[in-house]
Every structure is written in C-alpha cells, then in structure tokens.
PDB file of N, CA and C in Angstrom:
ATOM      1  N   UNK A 209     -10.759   6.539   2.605  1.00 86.00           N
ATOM      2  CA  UNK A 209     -10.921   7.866   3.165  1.00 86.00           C
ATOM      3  C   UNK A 209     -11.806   7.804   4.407  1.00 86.00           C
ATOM      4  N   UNK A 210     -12.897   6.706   4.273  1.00 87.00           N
ATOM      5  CA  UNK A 210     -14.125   6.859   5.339  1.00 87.00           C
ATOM      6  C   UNK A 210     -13.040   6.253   6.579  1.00 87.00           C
ATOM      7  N   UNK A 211     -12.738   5.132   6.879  1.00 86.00           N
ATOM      8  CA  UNK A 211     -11.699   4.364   7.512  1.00 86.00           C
ATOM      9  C   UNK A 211     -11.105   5.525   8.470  1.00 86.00           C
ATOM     10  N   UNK A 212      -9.729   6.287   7.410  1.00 90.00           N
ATOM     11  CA  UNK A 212      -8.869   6.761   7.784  1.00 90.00           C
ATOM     12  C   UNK A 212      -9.384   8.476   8.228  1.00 90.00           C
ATOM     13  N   UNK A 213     -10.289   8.779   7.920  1.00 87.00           N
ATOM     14  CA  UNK A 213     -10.435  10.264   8.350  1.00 87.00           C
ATOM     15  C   UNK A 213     -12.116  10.366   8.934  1.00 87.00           C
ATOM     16  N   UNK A 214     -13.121   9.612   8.249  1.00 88.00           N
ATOM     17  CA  UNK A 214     -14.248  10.250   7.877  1.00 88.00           C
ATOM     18  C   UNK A 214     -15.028   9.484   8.990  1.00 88.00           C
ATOM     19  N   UNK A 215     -14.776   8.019   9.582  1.00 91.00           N
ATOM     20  CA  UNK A 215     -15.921   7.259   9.755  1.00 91.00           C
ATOM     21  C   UNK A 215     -15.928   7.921  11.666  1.00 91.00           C
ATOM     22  N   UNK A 216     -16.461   7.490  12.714  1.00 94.00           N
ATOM     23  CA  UNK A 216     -16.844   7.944  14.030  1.00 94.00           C
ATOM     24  C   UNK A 216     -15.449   7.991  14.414  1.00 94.00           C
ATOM     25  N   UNK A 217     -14.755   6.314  14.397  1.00 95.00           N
ATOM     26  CA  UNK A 217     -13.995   6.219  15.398  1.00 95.00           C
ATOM     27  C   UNK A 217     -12.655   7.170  14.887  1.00 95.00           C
ATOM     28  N   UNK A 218     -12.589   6.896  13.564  1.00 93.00           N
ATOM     29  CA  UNK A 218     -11.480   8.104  13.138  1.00 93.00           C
ATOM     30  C   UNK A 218     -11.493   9.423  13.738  1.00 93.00           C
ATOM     31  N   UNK A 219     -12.866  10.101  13.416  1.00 93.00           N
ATOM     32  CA  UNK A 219     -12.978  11.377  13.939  1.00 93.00           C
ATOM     33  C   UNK A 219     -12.550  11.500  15.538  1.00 93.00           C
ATOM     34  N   UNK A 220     -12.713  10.430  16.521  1.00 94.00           N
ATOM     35  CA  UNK A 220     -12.796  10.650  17.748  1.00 94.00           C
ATOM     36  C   UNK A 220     -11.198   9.997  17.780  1.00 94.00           C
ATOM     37  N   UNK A 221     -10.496   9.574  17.254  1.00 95.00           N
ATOM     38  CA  UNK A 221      -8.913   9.651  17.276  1.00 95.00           C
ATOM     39  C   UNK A 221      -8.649  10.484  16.731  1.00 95.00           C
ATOM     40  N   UNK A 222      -8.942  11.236  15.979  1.00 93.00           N
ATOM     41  CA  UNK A 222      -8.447  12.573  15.540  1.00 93.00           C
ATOM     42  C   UNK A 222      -8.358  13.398  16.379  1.00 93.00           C
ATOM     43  N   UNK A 223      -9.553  13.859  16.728  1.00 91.00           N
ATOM     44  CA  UNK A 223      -9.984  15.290  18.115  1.00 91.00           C
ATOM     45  C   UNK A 223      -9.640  14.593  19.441  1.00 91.00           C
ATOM     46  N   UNK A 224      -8.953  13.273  19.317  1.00 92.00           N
ATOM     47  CA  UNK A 224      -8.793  13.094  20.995  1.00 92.00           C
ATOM     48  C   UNK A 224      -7.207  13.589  21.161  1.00 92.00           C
ATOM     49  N   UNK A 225      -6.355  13.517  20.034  1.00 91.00           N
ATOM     50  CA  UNK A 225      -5.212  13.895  19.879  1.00 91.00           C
ATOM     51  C   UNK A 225      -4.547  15.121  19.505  1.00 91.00           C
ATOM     52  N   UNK A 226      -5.885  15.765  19.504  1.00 88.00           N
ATOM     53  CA  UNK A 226      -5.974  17.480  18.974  1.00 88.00           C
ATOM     54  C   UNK A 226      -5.108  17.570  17.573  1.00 88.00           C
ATOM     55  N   UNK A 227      -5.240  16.866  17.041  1.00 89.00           N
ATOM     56  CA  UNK A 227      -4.902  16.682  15.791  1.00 89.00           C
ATOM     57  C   UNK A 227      -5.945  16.588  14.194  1.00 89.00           C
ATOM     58  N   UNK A 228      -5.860  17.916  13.123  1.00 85.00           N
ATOM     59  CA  UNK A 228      -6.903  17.724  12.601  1.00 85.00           C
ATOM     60  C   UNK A 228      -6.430  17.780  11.078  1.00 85.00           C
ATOM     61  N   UNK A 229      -5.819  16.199  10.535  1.00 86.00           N
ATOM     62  CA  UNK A 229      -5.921  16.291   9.240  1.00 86.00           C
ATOM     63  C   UNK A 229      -6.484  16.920   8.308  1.00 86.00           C
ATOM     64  N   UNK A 230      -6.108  17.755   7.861  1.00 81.00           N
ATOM     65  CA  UNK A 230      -6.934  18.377   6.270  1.00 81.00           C
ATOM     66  C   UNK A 230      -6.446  17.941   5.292  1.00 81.00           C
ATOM     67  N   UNK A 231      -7.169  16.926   4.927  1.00 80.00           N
ATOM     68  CA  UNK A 231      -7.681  16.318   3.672  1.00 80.00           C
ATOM     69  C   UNK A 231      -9.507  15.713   2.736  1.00 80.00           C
ATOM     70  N   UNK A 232      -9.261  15.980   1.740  1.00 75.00           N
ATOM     71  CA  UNK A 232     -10.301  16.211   1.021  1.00 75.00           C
ATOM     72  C   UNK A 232     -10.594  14.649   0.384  1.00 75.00           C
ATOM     73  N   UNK A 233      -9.228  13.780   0.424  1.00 77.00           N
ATOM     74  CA  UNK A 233      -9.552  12.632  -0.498  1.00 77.00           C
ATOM     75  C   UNK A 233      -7.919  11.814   0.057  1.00 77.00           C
ATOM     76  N   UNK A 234      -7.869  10.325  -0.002  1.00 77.00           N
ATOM     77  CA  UNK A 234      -6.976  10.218   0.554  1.00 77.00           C
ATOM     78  C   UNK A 234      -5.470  10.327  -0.560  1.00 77.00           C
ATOM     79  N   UNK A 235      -6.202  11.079  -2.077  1.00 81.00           N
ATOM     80  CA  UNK A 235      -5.183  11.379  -3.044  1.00 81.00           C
ATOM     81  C   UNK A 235      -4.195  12.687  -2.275  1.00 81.00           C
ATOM     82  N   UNK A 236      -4.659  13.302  -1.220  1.00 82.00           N
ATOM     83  CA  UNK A 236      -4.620  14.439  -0.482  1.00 82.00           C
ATOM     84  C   UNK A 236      -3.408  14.031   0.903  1.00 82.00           C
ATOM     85  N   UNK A 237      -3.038  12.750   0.976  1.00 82.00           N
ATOM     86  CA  UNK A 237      -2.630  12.393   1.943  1.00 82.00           C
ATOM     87  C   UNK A 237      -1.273  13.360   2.208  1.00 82.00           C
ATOM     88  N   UNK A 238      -0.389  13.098   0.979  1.00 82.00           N
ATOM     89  CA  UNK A 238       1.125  13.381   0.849  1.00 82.00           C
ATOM     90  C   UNK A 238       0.479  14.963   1.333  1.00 82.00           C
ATOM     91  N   UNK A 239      -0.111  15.986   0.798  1.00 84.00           N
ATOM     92  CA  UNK A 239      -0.374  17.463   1.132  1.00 84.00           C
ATOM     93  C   UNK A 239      -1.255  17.751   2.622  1.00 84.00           C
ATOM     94  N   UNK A 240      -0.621  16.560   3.945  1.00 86.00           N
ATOM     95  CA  UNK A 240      -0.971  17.153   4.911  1.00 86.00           C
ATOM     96  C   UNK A 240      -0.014  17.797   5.405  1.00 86.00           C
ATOM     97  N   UNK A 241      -0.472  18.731   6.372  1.00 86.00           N
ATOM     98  CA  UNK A 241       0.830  19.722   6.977  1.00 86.00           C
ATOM     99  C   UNK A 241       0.940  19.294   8.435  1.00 86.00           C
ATOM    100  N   UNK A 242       1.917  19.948   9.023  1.00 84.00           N
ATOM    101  CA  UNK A 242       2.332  19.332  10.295  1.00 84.00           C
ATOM    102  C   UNK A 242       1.403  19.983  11.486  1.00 84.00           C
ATOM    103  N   UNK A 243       1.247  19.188  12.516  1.00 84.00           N
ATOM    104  CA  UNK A 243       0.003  19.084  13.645  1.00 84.00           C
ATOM    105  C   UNK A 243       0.503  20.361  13.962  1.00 84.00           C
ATOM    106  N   UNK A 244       0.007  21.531  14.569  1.00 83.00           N
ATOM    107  CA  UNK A 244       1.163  22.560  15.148  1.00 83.00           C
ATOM    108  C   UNK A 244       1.320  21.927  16.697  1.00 83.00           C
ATOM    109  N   UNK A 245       1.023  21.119  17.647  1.00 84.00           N
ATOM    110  CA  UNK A 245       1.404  20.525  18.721  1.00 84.00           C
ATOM    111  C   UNK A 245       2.285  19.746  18.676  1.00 84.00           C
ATOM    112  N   UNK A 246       3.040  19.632  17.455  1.00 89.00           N
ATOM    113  CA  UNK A 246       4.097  18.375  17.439  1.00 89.00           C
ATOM    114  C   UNK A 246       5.106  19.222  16.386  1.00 89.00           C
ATOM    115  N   UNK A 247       6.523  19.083  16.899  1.00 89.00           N
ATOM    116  CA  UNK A 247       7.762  19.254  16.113  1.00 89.00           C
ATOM    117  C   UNK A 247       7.500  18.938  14.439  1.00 89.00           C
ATOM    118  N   UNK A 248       7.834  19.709  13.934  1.00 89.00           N
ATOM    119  CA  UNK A 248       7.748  19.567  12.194  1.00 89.00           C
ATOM    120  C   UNK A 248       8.314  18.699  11.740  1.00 89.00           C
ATOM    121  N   UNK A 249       9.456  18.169  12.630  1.00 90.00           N
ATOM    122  CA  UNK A 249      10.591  17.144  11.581  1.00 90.00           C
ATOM    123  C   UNK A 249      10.356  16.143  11.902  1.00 90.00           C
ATOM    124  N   UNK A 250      10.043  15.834  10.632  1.00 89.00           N
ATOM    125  CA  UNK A 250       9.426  14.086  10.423  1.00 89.00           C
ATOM    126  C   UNK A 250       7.801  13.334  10.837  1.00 89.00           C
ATOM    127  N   UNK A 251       7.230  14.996  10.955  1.00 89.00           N
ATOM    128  CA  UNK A 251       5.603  15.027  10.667  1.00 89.00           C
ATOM    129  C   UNK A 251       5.008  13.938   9.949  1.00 89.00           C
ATOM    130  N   UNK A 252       5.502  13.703   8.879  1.00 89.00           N
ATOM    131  CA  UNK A 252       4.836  12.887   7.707  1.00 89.00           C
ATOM    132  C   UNK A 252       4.568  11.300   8.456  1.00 89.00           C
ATOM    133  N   UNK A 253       5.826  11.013   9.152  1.00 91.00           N
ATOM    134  CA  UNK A 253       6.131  10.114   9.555  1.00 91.00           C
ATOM    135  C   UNK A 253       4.951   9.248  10.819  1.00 91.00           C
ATOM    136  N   UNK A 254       4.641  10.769  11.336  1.00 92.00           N
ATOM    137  CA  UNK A 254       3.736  10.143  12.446  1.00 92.00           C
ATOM    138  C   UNK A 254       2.293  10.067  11.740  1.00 92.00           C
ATOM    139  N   UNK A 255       2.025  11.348  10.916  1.00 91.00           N
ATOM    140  CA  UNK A 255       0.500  10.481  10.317  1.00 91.00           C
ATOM    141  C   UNK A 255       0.627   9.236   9.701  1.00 91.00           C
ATOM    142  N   UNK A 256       1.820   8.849   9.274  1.00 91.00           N
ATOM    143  CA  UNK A 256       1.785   7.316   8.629  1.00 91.00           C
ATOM    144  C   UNK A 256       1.762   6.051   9.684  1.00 91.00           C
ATOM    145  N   UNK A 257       2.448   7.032  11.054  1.00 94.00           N
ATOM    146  CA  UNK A 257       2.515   5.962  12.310  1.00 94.00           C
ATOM    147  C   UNK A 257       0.386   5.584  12.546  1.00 94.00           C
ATOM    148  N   UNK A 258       0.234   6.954  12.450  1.00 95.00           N
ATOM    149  CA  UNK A 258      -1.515   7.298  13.056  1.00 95.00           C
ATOM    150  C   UNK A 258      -2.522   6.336  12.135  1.00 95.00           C
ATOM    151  N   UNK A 259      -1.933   6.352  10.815  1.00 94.00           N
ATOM    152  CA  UNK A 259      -3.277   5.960   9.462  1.00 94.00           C
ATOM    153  C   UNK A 259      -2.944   4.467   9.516  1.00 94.00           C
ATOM    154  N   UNK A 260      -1.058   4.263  10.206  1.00 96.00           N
ATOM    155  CA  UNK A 260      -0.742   2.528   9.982  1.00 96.00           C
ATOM    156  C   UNK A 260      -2.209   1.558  11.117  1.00 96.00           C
ATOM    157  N   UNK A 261      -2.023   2.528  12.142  1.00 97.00           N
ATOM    158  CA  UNK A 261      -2.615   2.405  13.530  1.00 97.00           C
ATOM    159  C   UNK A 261      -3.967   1.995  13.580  1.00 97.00           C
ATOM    160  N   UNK A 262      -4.929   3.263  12.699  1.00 96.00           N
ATOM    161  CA  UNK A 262      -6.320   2.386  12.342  1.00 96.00           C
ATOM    162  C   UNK A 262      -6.564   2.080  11.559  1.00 96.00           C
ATOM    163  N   UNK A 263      -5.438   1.803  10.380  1.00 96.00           N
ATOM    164  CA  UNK A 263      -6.161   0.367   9.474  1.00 96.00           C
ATOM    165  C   UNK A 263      -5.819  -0.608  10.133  1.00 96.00           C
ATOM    166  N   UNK A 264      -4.306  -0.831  11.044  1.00 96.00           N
ATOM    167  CA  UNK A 264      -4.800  -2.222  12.081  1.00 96.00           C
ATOM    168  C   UNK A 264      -5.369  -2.420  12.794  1.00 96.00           C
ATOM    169  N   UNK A 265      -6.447  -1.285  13.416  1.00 97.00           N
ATOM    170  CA  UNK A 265      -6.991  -1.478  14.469  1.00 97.00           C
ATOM    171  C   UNK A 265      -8.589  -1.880  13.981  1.00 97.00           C
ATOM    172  N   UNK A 266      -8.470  -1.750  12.469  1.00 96.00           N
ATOM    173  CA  UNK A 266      -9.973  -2.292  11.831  1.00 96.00           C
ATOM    174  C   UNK A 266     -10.196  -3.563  11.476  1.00 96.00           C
ATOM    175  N   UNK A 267      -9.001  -3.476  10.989  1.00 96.00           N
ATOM    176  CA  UNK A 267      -8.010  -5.204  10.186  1.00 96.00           C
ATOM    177  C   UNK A 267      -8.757  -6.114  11.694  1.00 96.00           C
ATOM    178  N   UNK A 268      -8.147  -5.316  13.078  1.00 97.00           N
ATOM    179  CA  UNK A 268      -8.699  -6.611  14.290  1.00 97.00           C
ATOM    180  C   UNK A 268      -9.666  -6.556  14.405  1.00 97.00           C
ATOM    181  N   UNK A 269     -10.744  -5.504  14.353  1.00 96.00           N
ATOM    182  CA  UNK A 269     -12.256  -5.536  14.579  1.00 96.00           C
ATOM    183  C   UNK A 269     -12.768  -6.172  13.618  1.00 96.00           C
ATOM    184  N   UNK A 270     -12.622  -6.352  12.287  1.00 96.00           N
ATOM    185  CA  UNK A 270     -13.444  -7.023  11.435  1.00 96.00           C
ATOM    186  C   UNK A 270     -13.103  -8.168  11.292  1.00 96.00           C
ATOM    187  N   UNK A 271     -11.746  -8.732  11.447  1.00 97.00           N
ATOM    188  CA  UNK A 271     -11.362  -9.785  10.772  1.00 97.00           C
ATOM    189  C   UNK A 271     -10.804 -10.590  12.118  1.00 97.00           C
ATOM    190  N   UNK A 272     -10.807 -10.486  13.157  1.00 97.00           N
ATOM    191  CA  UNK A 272     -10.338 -10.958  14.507  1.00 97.00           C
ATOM    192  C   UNK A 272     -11.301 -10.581  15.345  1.00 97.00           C
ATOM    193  N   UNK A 273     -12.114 -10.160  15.323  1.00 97.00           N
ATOM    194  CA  UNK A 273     -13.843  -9.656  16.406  1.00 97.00           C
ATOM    195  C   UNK A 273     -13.137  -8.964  17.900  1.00 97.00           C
ATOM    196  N   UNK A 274     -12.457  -8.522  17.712  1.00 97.00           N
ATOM    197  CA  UNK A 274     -11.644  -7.369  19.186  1.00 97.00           C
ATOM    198  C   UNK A 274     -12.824  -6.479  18.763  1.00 97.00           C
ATOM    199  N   UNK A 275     -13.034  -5.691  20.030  1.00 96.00           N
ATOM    200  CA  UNK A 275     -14.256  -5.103  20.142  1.00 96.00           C
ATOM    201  C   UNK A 275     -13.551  -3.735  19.767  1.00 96.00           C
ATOM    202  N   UNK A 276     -13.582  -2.192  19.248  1.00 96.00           N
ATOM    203  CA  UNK A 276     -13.664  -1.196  19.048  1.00 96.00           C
ATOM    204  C   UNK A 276     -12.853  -0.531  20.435  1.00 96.00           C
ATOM    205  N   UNK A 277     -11.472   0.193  20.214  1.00 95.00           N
ATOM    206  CA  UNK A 277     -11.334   0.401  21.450  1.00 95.00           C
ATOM    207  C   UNK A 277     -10.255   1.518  21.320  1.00 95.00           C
ATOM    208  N   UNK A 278     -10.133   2.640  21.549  1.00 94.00           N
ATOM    209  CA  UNK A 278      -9.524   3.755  21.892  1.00 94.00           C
ATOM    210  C   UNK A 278      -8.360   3.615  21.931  1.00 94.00           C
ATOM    211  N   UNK A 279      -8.095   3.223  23.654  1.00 94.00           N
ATOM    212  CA  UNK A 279      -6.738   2.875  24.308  1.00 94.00           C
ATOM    213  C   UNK A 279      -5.995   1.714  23.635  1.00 94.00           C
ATOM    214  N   UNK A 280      -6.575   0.839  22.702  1.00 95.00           N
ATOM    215  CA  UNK A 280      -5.862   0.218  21.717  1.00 95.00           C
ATOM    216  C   UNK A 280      -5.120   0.183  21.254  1.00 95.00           C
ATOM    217  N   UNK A 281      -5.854   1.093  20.397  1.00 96.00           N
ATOM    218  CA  UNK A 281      -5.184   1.764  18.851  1.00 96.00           C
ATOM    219  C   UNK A 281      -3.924   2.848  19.467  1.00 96.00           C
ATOM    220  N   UNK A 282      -4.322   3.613  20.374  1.00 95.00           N
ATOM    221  CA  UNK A 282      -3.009   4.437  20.496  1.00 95.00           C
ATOM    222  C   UNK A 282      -2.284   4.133  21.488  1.00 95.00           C
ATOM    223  N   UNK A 283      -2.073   2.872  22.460  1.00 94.00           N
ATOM    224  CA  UNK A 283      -1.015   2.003  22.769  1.00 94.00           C
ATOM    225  C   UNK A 283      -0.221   1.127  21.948  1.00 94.00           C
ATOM    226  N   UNK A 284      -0.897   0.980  21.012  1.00 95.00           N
ATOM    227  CA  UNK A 284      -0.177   0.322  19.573  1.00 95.00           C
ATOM    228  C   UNK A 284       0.665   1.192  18.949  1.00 95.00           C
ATOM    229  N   UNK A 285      -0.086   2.891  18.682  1.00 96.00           N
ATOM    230  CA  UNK A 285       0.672   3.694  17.602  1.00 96.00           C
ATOM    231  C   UNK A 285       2.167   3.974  19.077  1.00 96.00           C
ATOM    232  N   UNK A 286       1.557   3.886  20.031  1.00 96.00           N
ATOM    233  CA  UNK A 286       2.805   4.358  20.879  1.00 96.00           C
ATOM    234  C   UNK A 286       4.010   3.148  20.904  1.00 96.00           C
ATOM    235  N   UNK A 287       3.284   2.285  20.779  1.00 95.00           N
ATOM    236  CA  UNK A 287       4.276   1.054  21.056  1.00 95.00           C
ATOM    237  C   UNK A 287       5.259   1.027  19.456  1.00 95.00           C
ATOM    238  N   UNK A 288       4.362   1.275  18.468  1.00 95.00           N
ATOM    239  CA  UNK A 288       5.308   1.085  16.994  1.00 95.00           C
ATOM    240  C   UNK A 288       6.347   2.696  16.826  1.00 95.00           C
ATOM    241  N   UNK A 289       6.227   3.864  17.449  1.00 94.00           N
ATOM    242  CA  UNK A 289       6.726   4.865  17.795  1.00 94.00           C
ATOM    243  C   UNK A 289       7.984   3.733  18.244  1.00 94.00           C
ATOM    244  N   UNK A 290       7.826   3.857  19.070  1.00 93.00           N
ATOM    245  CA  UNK A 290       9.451   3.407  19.971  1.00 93.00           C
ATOM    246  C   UNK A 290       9.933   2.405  19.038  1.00 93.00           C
ATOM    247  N   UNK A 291       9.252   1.727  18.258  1.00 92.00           N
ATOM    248  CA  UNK A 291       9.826   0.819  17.064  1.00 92.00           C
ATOM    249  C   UNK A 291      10.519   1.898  16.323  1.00 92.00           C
ATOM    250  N   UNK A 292       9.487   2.717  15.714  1.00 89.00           N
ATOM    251  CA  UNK A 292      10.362   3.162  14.260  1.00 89.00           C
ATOM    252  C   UNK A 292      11.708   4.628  15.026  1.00 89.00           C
ATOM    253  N   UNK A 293      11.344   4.761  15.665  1.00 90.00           N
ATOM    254  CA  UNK A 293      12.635   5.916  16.472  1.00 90.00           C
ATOM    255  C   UNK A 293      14.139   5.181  15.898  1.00 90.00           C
ATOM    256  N   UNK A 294      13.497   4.001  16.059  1.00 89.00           N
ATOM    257  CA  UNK A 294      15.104   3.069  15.807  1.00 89.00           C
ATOM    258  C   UNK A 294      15.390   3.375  14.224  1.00 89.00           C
ATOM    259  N   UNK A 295      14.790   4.512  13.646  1.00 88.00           N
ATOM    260  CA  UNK A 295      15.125   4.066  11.911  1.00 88.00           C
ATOM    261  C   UNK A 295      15.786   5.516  11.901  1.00 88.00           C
ATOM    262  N   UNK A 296      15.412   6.115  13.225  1.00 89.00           N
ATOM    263  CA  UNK A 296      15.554   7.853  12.989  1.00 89.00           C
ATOM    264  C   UNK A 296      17.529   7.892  13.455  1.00 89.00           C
ATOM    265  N   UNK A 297      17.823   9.232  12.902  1.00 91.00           N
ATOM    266  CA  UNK A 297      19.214   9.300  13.368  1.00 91.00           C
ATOM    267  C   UNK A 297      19.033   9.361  14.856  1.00 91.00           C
ATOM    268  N   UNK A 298      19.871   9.132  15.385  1.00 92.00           N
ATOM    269  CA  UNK A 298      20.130   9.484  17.129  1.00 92.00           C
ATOM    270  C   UNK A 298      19.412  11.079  17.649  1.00 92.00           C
ATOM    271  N   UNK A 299      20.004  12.054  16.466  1.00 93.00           N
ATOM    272  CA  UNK A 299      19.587  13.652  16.989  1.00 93.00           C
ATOM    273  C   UNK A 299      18.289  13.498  17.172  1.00 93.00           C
ATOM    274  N   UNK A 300      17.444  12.966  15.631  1.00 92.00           N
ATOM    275  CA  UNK A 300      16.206  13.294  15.425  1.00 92.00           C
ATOM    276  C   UNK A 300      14.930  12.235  16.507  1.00 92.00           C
ATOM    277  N   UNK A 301      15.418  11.436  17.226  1.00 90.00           N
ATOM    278  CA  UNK A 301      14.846  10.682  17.953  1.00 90.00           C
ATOM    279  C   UNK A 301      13.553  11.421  19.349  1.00 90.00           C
ATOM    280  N   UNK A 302      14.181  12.903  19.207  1.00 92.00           N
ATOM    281  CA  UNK A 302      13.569  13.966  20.237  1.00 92.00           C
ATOM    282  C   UNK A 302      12.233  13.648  20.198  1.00 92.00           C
ATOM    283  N   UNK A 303      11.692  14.016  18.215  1.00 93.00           N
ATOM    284  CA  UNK A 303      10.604  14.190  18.328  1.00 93.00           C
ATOM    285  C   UNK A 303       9.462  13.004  18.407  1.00 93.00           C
ATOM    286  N   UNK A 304       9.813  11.563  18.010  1.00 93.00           N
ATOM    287  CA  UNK A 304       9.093  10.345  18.555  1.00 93.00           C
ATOM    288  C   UNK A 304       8.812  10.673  20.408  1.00 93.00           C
ATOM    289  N   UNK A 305       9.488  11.083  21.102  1.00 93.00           N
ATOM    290  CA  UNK A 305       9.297  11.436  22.272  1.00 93.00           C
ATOM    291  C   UNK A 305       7.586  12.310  22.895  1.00 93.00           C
ATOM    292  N   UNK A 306       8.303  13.563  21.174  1.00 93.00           N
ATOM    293  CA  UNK A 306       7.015  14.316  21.538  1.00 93.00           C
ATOM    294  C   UNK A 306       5.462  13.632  20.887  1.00 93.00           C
ATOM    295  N   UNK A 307       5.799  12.846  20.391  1.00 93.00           N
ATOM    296  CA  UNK A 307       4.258  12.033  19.378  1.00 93.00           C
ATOM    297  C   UNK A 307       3.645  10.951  20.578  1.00 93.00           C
ATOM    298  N   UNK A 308       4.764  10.474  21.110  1.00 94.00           N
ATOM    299  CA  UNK A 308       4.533   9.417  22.231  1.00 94.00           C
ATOM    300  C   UNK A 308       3.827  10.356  23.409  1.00 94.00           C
ATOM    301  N   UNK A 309       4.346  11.560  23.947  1.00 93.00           N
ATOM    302  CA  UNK A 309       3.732  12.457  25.087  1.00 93.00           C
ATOM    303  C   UNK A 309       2.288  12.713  24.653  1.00 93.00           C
ATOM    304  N   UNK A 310       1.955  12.847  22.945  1.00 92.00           N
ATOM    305  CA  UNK A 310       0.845  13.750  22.998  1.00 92.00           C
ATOM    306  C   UNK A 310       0.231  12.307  22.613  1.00 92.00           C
ATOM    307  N   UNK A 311       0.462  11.022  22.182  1.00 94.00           N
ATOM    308  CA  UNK A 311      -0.700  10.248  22.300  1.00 94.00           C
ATOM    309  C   UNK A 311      -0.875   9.398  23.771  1.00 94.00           C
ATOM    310  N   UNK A 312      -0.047   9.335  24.507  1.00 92.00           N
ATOM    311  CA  UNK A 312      -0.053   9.482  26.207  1.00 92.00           C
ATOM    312  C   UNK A 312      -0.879   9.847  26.859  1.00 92.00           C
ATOM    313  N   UNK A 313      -1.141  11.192  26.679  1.00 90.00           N
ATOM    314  CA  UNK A 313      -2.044  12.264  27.349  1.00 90.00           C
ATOM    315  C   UNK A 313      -3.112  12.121  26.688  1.00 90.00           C
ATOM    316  N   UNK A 314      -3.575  11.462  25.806  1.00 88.00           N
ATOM    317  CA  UNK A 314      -4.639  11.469  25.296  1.00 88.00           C
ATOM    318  C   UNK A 314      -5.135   9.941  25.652  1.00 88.00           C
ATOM    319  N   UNK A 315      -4.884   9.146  25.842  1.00 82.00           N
ATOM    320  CA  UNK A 315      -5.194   7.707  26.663  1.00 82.00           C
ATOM    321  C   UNK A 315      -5.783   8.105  28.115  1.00 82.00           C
ATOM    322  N   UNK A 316      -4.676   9.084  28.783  1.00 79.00           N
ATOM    323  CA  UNK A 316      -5.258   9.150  30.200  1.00 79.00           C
ATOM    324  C   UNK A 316      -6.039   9.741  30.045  1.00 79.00           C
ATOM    325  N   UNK A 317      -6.417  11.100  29.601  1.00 77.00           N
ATOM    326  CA  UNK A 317      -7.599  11.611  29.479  1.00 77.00           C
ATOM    327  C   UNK A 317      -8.962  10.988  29.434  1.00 77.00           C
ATOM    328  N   UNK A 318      -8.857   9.785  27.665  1.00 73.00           N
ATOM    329  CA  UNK A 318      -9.565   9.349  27.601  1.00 73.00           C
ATOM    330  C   UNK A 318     -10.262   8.117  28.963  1.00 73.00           C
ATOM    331  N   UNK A 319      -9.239   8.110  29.499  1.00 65.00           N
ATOM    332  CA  UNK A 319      -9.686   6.543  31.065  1.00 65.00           C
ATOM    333  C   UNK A 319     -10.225   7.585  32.336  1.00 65.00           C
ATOM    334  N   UNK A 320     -10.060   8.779  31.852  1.00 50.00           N
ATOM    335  CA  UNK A 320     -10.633  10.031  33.167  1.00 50.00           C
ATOM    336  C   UNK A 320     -11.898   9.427  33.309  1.00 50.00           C
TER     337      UNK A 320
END
C-alpha cells in the first residue's frame, strides 16, 4: 500500500497526473473508479499500467541503484501503453491514446 499509493514518490505520481486513487488498503484496489480525465473504458487497465510502473520503478531503485526519477517511471508506463493497446480491439485502442496524452503532459510539465 505504502509503495503503491502512500510513500512520497507515489503521492507525487499521483498529483502529477491529476489522478487520485481512492483507496483505503490495497484489498481496495479492484473498487477504484475511473480518473474523470480519462475515458472509462478500460480504466482498470491503466491503474494496473500505473501500479505495474512503480513497482518497477522501485524493483530498479533498490535492487539496480537507478537513482529515483519521475520522467522514468512515466516514459516506461507510456512506453508499456503502446505495448498493451496491442491486446485492445482495434475500436477500443482510442483510449491508450488518451492515458499516453495525460501521462505526456505530465513529463513536460514536470522538465518546465
């Protein structure tokens, strides 16, 4: 839970993406609801893209000594986006588009 929601760097990938999980415990995961900045269909999908994102991005800081890093972690979740689009039907591919725009804009921001 601390990892994925609670600890600094979580919180500051959370609010950099204007995105604000509500959960209480990570038994709570399945009962998050969809970001309202992002298309509903297939919501679930991108917090699993987001939570895959910084447990690997801890996995490298602790266990590979990569230093702590923002633009990292969400050039990674963007880069595995364009991976998993490939699992989506053709129609539904729109909204990887919109997950990729809003963690985009949140990289440049963050290099402002």
């Amino acid at each position: 839970m601390h990892l994925l929601f609670g600890c600094q760097f979580a919180q500051h990938f959370w609010g950099s993406i204007d995105v604000t999980p509500a959960v209480a415990s990570v038994q709570d995961i399945s009962a998050l609801r969809p970001p309202s900045r992002l298309p509903q269909q297939h919501f679930q999908i991108f917090y699993i893209l987001c939570l895959w994102g910084l447990w690997n991005h801890r996995h490298d800081v602790v266990f590979r000594s990569l230093s702590v890093s923002f633009p990292r972690v969400v050039k990674k979740c963007i880069e595995d986006a364009s991976l998993w689009a490939e699992r989506l039907r053709r129609d539904d591919r729109p909204v990887v588009y919109a997950w990729k725009s809003l963690l985009s804009s949140a990289v440049r921001s963050h290099n402002m």
